[in-house]
């Protein structure tokens, strides 16, 4: 599997597929891709003054920091300082992630239900 920006750049995309993707013009030719080349103007000032954006950034930072601790530091700590075997490390290092997984699913279920 490989990635291409446009379907016609991939060698396995045939004419029938391109017709289905792009559609046909009045003359029977395949329509060209509409590509916008302009860069997006991001309103950085508005974003950085937004309390909601700061809340999102803080939440994401704490999430990633905790994930880093559980994925990198905790297993090595259990092996080096608590002398756990790899089987025990796999079990005990995954324990904090199990409630997080169920809490995420529960929150998603509540969000969809409301």
Rosetta silent file (secondary structure, phi, psi, omega in degrees, C-alpha in Angstrom):
SEQUENCE: XXXXXXXXXXXXXXXXXXXXXXXXXXXXXXXXXXXXXXXXXXXXXXXXXXXXXXXXXXXXXXXXXXXXXXXXXXXXXXXXXXXXXXXXXXXXXXXXXXXXXXXXXXXXXXXXXX
SCORE:     score description
SCORE:     0.000 S_00000001
   1 L     0.000  136.557  179.227    0.000    0.000    0.000 S_00000001
   2 L  -138.187  159.699 -177.419    1.346    3.410   -0.859 S_00000001
   3 L  -103.995  138.416  174.446    0.210    6.982   -0.523 S_00000001
   4 L  -135.010  151.677  177.231   -0.242    9.405   -3.406 S_00000001
   5 L   -72.258  -35.861 -178.575   -1.552   12.983   -3.468 S_00000001
   6 L  -128.602  143.686 -178.735   -3.728   12.316   -6.500 S_00000001
   7 H   -60.174  -35.260 -177.960   -5.305    9.041   -7.642 S_00000001
   8 H   -68.671  -12.473  176.519   -3.931    9.414  -11.164 S_00000001
   9 H   -79.100  -16.032 -179.106   -0.395    9.316   -9.726 S_00000001
  10 L   -90.688  133.575 -175.628   -0.920    5.723   -8.597 S_00000001
  11 L   -68.033  -22.059 -176.847   -0.209    3.061  -11.176 S_00000001
  12 L   -91.856   -1.486  178.483   -3.064    0.767  -10.121 S_00000001
  13 L   -88.172  120.562 -177.617   -5.857    3.345  -10.576 S_00000001
  14 L   -96.052  178.589 -176.318   -7.529    2.782  -13.943 S_00000001
  15 H   -62.956  -39.714 -179.196   -9.657    5.061  -16.111 S_00000001
  16 H   -62.662  -39.697  178.506  -12.981    3.697  -14.817 S_00000001
  17 H   -67.375  -40.682  177.723  -11.961    4.464  -11.239 S_00000001
  18 H   -63.753  -39.027  176.679  -10.850    7.981  -12.194 S_00000001
  19 H   -62.428  -39.832  179.192  -14.190    8.544  -13.925 S_00000001
  20 H   -67.134  -40.272 -177.965  -15.969    7.424  -10.779 S_00000001
  21 H   -72.984  -51.306 -172.597  -13.823    9.675   -8.545 S_00000001
  22 H   -90.343  -30.326 -173.926  -13.667   12.816  -10.686 S_00000001
  23 L    86.924  167.205 -179.321  -16.733   12.495  -12.881 S_00000001
  24 E  -106.539  142.999  175.419  -16.952   13.244  -16.585 S_00000001
  25 L   -82.202 -177.494 -178.215  -17.106   16.679  -18.177 S_00000001
  26 L   -65.184  -28.671 -178.709  -19.405   17.707  -21.023 S_00000001
  27 L   -88.363    0.049 -179.815  -16.846   16.585  -23.607 S_00000001
  28 L    91.247    0.466  178.062  -16.468   13.104  -22.074 S_00000001
  29 L   -87.968  155.457  178.504  -13.093   13.804  -20.525 S_00000001
  30 E   -71.183  132.040  178.104  -12.319   13.159  -16.866 S_00000001
  31 L   -62.404  144.383  178.037  -12.650   16.316  -14.749 S_00000001
  32 L   -78.442  154.984  177.952   -9.408   17.719  -13.395 S_00000001
  33 L   -71.373  138.662  175.770   -8.739   17.831   -9.647 S_00000001
  34 L   -92.633  109.282 -176.886   -9.499   21.134   -7.956 S_00000001
  35 L  -117.137  124.013  176.082   -6.405   21.924   -5.877 S_00000001
  36 L   -92.170  125.484 -176.416   -6.135   25.035   -3.741 S_00000001
  37 L  -101.123   -1.691 -178.053   -2.546   26.174   -3.417 S_00000001
  38 L   -77.380  142.111  175.980   -3.094   29.070   -1.023 S_00000001
  39 L   -77.727  145.904  179.725   -1.801   28.734    2.515 S_00000001
  40 L   -73.709  140.467  175.203   -4.370   29.028    5.264 S_00000001
  41 L   -91.968  106.062 -178.154   -4.370   32.207    7.311 S_00000001
  42 L   -88.606  126.081  178.887   -4.362   31.036   10.914 S_00000001
  43 L   -80.758   76.964 -174.909   -5.638   33.642   13.402 S_00000001
  44 H   -59.618  -40.138 -179.593   -2.876   32.998   15.973 S_00000001
  45 H   -60.835  -44.731  178.766   -3.771   36.019   18.098 S_00000001
  46 H   -64.073  -42.848  179.937   -7.378   34.895   18.443 S_00000001
  47 H   -63.513  -44.491 -176.555   -6.327   31.346   19.240 S_00000001
  48 H   -74.391  -18.180  175.869   -3.793   32.357   21.895 S_00000001
  49 H   -90.755   -4.522 -176.115   -6.262   34.715   23.606 S_00000001
  50 L   -84.263  121.772  176.356   -8.948   32.034   23.805 S_00000001
  51 H   -62.711  -33.243  178.133   -9.428   30.460   27.261 S_00000001
  52 H   -63.779  -40.271  179.253  -10.900   27.376   25.590 S_00000001
  53 H   -65.600  -39.891  177.404   -7.752   26.890   23.532 S_00000001
  54 H   -64.678  -38.348  177.221   -5.593   27.179   26.663 S_00000001
  55 H   -64.028  -41.769  178.508   -7.783   24.590   28.397 S_00000001
  56 H   -64.714  -43.060 -179.734   -7.398   22.235   25.432 S_00000001
  57 H   -64.290  -41.427  179.195   -3.621   22.747   25.367 S_00000001
  58 H   -66.398  -41.963  179.029   -3.305   22.100   29.111 S_00000001
  59 H   -63.628  -42.781 -179.978   -5.476   18.994   28.907 S_00000001
  60 H   -67.116  -40.063  178.445   -3.485   17.626   25.992 S_00000001
  61 H   -60.686  -47.003 -178.851   -0.170   18.375   27.714 S_00000001
  62 H   -67.185  -35.968  176.921   -1.194   16.518   30.877 S_00000001
  63 H   -62.014  -49.149 -177.558   -2.571   13.618   28.842 S_00000001
  64 H   -66.922  -38.041  179.049    0.639   13.228   26.843 S_00000001
  65 H   -63.333  -46.074  179.013    2.831   13.644   29.934 S_00000001
  66 H   -64.660  -40.870  177.937    0.935   10.921   31.811 S_00000001
  67 H   -62.319  -41.605  177.211    1.005    8.653   28.784 S_00000001
  68 H   -59.756  -44.397  179.721    4.774    9.185   28.480 S_00000001
  69 H   -60.830  -47.650 -176.402    5.225    8.235   32.152 S_00000001
  70 H   -70.318  -29.768 -177.537    3.148    5.068   31.812 S_00000001
  71 H   -89.945  -26.243 -176.086    4.748    3.963   28.540 S_00000001
  72 H  -114.107  -51.537 -173.100    8.404    4.773   29.202 S_00000001
  73 H   -76.899  -45.885 -174.789    9.262    5.368   32.829 S_00000001
  74 H   -58.953  -48.472  179.139    7.001    2.895   34.652 S_00000001
  75 H   -60.909  -43.457  179.652    8.165   -0.293   32.863 S_00000001
  76 H   -67.587  -34.663  176.373   11.853    0.544   33.299 S_00000001
  77 H   -62.932  -44.179 -179.114   11.241    1.482   36.949 S_00000001
  78 H   -65.127  -35.456  179.467    9.538   -1.836   37.597 S_00000001
  79 H   -75.885  -49.606 -172.062   12.391   -3.794   36.009 S_00000001
  80 H   -77.028  -39.708 -173.551   15.370   -1.862   37.391 S_00000001
  81 L  -104.227  -28.750  179.215   14.247   -0.933   40.899 S_00000001
  82 L  -103.212   -4.041  175.303   11.501   -3.421   41.746 S_00000001
  83 L    55.371   44.032  176.466   13.176   -6.346   39.883 S_00000001
  84 L   -80.420  152.166  172.103    9.989   -7.448   38.120 S_00000001
  85 L   -78.824  168.018 -179.732   10.119  -10.000   35.326 S_00000001
  86 H   -63.411  -33.466  177.617    8.957   -8.985   31.856 S_00000001
  87 H   -64.075  -46.699  179.816    5.684  -10.864   32.365 S_00000001
  88 H   -66.232  -38.308  178.331    4.960   -8.936   35.560 S_00000001
  89 H   -61.443  -44.513  178.506    6.002   -5.656   33.937 S_00000001
  90 H   -59.620  -40.100 -179.948    3.575   -6.268   31.093 S_00000001
  91 H   -70.939  -54.064 -174.044    0.789   -6.966   33.565 S_00000001
  92 H   -73.153  -31.311  178.640    1.447   -4.186   36.079 S_00000001
  93 H   -73.207  -23.427  178.679    2.418   -1.506   33.555 S_00000001
  94 H   -86.602  -15.937 -177.720   -0.857   -2.070   31.702 S_00000001
  95 H   -58.428  -42.825  178.430   -3.028   -1.836   34.832 S_00000001
  96 H   -66.157  -25.211 -178.095   -3.223    2.001   34.904 S_00000001
  97 H   -79.639  -22.714 -179.698   -4.254    2.051   31.252 S_00000001
  98 H   -66.098  -48.841  176.152   -7.216   -0.300   31.716 S_00000001
  99 H   -63.866  -33.402  178.352   -9.331    2.098   33.834 S_00000001
 100 H   -64.537  -39.579  178.991   -8.363    4.920   31.481 S_00000001
 101 H   -65.681  -44.256  179.713   -9.604    2.891   28.536 S_00000001
 102 H   -69.253  -34.714  176.987  -12.909    2.077   30.196 S_00000001
 103 H   -65.657  -38.242  178.329  -13.342    5.704   31.329 S_00000001
 104 H   -65.100  -43.994  178.976  -12.769    6.885   27.762 S_00000001
 105 H   -65.699  -38.823  178.805  -15.356    4.461   26.402 S_00000001
 106 H   -65.255  -42.991  178.533  -17.805    5.442   29.114 S_00000001
 107 H   -64.099  -39.817  177.847  -17.334    9.142   28.382 S_00000001
 108 H   -65.322  -40.324  178.991  -17.814    8.523   24.657 S_00000001
 109 H   -63.911  -41.809  178.526  -20.974    6.527   25.329 S_00000001
 110 H   -67.572  -37.647 -179.576  -22.367    9.315   27.506 S_00000001
 111 H   -66.990  -39.705  179.437  -21.441   11.955   24.924 S_00000001
 112 H   -71.170  -36.340 -178.049  -23.150   10.061   22.124 S_00000001
 113 H   -71.691  -23.055 -177.056  -26.190    9.337   24.270 S_00000001
 114 L   -96.040    0.000    0.000  -26.795   12.981   25.199 S_00000001
